[in-house]
């Protein structure tokens, strides 16, 4: 995968060389900086040791949250090129009919995702930067006749950090 990524990045670098000759793009964007950031993030996402550490940080950050579940990393089976984690399969968050048929309200799921991201951005300062439906699952649970659920989150290869100063600016508006 790394050799394929290297070839693709070289091709992208060539295309960017052509784009930099076009004045309107050159004036509006620092393509070299964008490329460097893209390359850095891409290679970070291929480092499964870093992803495992990110998952553990999220697990610690949300330890007291009964409705958020982060997979446990099996470090004895994890390397830079292979991540082994607990199976937390459930119903994809995009399958609304699937989890509502189990008694889980879509509005509750939306509120949970909203609270999850508010906590990351405004409190923790460390956020999951790949929030698409393939990374979020709903796991319905029945106990004493009541239906609850957990929001199961995976793929911590792309994360971001927010400084205390930026968090304050975002809060103060």
Coordinates of C-alpha atoms in Angstrom, one line a residue:
X1 CA 0.0 0.0 0.0
X2 CA 2.8 2.4 0.9
X3 CA 4.4 2.0 -2.6
X4 CA 1.0 2.7 -4.3
X5 CA 0.5 5.7 -2.1
X6 CA 4.0 7.0 -3.0
X7 CA 3.3 6.7 -6.7
X8 CA -0.1 8.4 -6.3
X9 CA 1.5 11.2 -4.3
X10 CA 4.1 11.7 -7.0
X11 CA 1.4 11.9 -9.7
X12 CA -0.5 14.4 -7.5
X13 CA 2.6 16.5 -7.0
X14 CA 3.0 16.7 -10.8
X15 CA -0.6 17.8 -11.3
X16 CA -0.1 20.4 -8.6
X17 CA 2.9 21.8 -10.6
X18 CA 0.6 22.5 -13.5
X19 CA -2.1 23.9 -11.3
X20 CA 0.4 26.4 -9.7
X21 CA 0.9 27.9 -13.1
X22 CA -2.8 29.0 -13.1
X23 CA -3.0 32.5 -11.5
X24 CA -6.4 32.3 -9.8
X25 CA -5.4 29.0 -8.0
X26 CA -1.9 30.2 -7.2
X27 CA -3.3 33.4 -5.6
X28 CA -5.9 31.6 -3.5
X29 CA -4.2 28.5 -2.2
X30 CA -0.8 27.4 -1.0
X31 CA -0.7 24.1 -2.9
X32 CA 2.6 23.0 -1.5
X33 CA 1.3 23.5 2.0
X34 CA -1.9 21.6 1.2
X35 CA 0.0 18.8 -0.4
X36 CA 2.4 18.5 2.6
X37 CA -0.5 18.4 5.0
X38 CA -2.4 15.8 2.9
X39 CA 0.7 13.6 2.6
X40 CA 1.4 13.8 6.4
X41 CA -2.2 12.9 7.3
X42 CA -2.3 10.1 4.7
X43 CA 0.9 8.5 6.1
X44 CA -0.4 8.9 9.6
X45 CA -3.5 7.1 8.7
X46 CA -1.4 4.2 7.4
X47 CA 0.4 3.8 10.8
X48 CA -1.8 1.4 12.8
X49 CA 0.3 1.9 16.0
X50 CA -0.7 5.6 16.0
X51 CA -4.3 4.7 15.2
X52 CA -4.3 2.3 18.2
X53 CA -3.0 5.0 20.5
X54 CA -5.6 7.4 19.2
X55 CA -8.3 4.8 19.9
X56 CA -7.0 4.3 23.5
X57 CA -7.1 8.1 24.0
X58 CA -10.7 8.2 22.9
X59 CA -11.6 5.3 25.1
X60 CA -10.1 7.1 28.1
X61 CA -11.7 10.4 27.1
X62 CA -15.2 8.7 27.0
X63 CA -14.7 6.1 29.7
X64 CA -17.6 7.4 31.8
X65 CA -20.0 7.6 28.8
X66 CA -22.4 4.6 28.8
X67 CA -23.6 5.4 25.3
X68 CA -20.2 5.6 23.6
X69 CA -18.1 2.5 22.9
X70 CA -14.6 2.5 21.5
X71 CA -13.0 -0.9 20.6
X72 CA -10.3 -2.3 22.7
X73 CA -6.9 -2.7 21.0
X74 CA -5.2 -6.0 21.1
X75 CA -1.6 -4.8 21.3
X76 CA -0.1 -8.3 21.3
X77 CA -1.5 -8.7 17.7
X78 CA -1.0 -5.1 16.5
X79 CA 1.9 -3.8 14.4
X80 CA 2.5 -0.6 12.4
X81 CA 1.0 -2.4 9.4
X82 CA -1.8 -4.3 11.2
X83 CA -4.4 -3.2 13.7
X84 CA -6.3 -5.8 15.7
X85 CA -9.1 -4.6 17.8
X86 CA -12.2 -5.8 19.6
X87 CA -15.1 -6.7 17.3
X88 CA -17.8 -4.1 18.0
X89 CA -19.9 -4.7 14.9
X90 CA -23.5 -3.5 15.0
X91 CA -25.9 -1.6 12.8
X92 CA -24.4 1.1 10.6
X93 CA -25.5 4.5 11.6
X94 CA -26.9 5.1 8.1
X95 CA -29.3 2.1 8.5
X96 CA -32.0 4.1 10.3
X97 CA -34.6 1.4 9.6
X98 CA -32.3 -1.2 11.0
X99 CA -31.8 0.3 14.4
X100 CA -35.3 1.9 14.7
X101 CA -36.7 -1.6 14.3
X102 CA -34.9 -2.4 17.5
X103 CA -36.6 0.5 19.3
X104 CA -33.7 3.0 19.0
X105 CA -34.9 6.5 18.1
X106 CA -33.1 8.2 15.3
X107 CA -33.4 11.5 17.2
X108 CA -31.6 10.1 20.2
X109 CA -28.8 8.8 18.0
X110 CA -28.5 12.3 16.4
X111 CA -28.3 13.8 19.9
X112 CA -25.6 11.3 21.0
X113 CA -23.5 12.1 17.9
X114 CA -23.9 15.8 18.6
X115 CA -22.9 15.5 22.3
X116 CA -20.0 13.2 21.3
X117 CA -18.6 15.9 18.9
X118 CA -19.3 18.8 21.3
X119 CA -17.3 17.0 24.0
X120 CA -14.4 16.4 21.6
X121 CA -14.2 19.9 20.3
X122 CA -15.1 22.1 23.3
X123 CA -13.8 20.0 26.2
X124 CA -11.2 17.3 25.1
X125 CA -9.6 19.3 22.3
X126 CA -9.0 16.0 20.4
X127 CA -11.4 15.0 17.7
X128 CA -12.2 12.2 15.3
X129 CA -11.6 13.7 11.9
X130 CA -13.2 11.1 9.7
X131 CA -16.9 11.2 10.6
X132 CA -18.6 9.3 7.9
X133 CA -21.3 6.7 8.3
X134 CA -18.9 3.7 7.8
X135 CA -17.2 4.7 11.1
X136 CA -20.3 4.8 13.3
X137 CA -22.5 1.9 14.4
X138 CA -25.5 1.6 16.7
X139 CA -25.6 -1.3 19.0
X140 CA -29.1 -1.8 20.5
X141 CA -29.3 -3.3 24.0
X142 CA -32.3 -4.6 26.0
X143 CA -32.4 -4.5 29.7
X144 CA -35.4 -4.7 32.0
X145 CA -37.7 -4.2 29.1
X146 CA -36.0 -1.0 28.1
X147 CA -34.0 -0.4 24.9
X148 CA -30.8 1.5 25.1
X149 CA -27.9 1.6 22.7
X150 CA -24.2 2.5 22.3
X151 CA -22.7 4.5 19.6
X152 CA -19.8 2.4 18.5
X153 CA -17.0 4.3 16.9
X154 CA -14.1 3.0 14.8
X155 CA -11.2 4.3 12.6
X156 CA -9.0 6.7 14.6
X157 CA -6.4 7.0 11.9
X158 CA -7.4 10.6 11.2
X159 CA -7.7 12.8 14.3
X160 CA -7.1 16.4 15.1
X161 CA -6.3 18.6 18.0
X162 CA -7.7 22.0 19.1
X163 CA -5.6 24.3 21.3
X164 CA -7.1 25.7 24.5
X165 CA -7.0 29.2 22.9
X166 CA -9.1 28.0 19.9
X167 CA -11.5 26.1 22.1
X168 CA -12.1 29.3 24.1
X169 CA -12.5 31.4 20.9
X170 CA -15.1 28.8 19.6
X171 CA -17.0 28.9 22.9
X172 CA -17.0 32.7 23.2
X173 CA -18.0 33.1 19.6

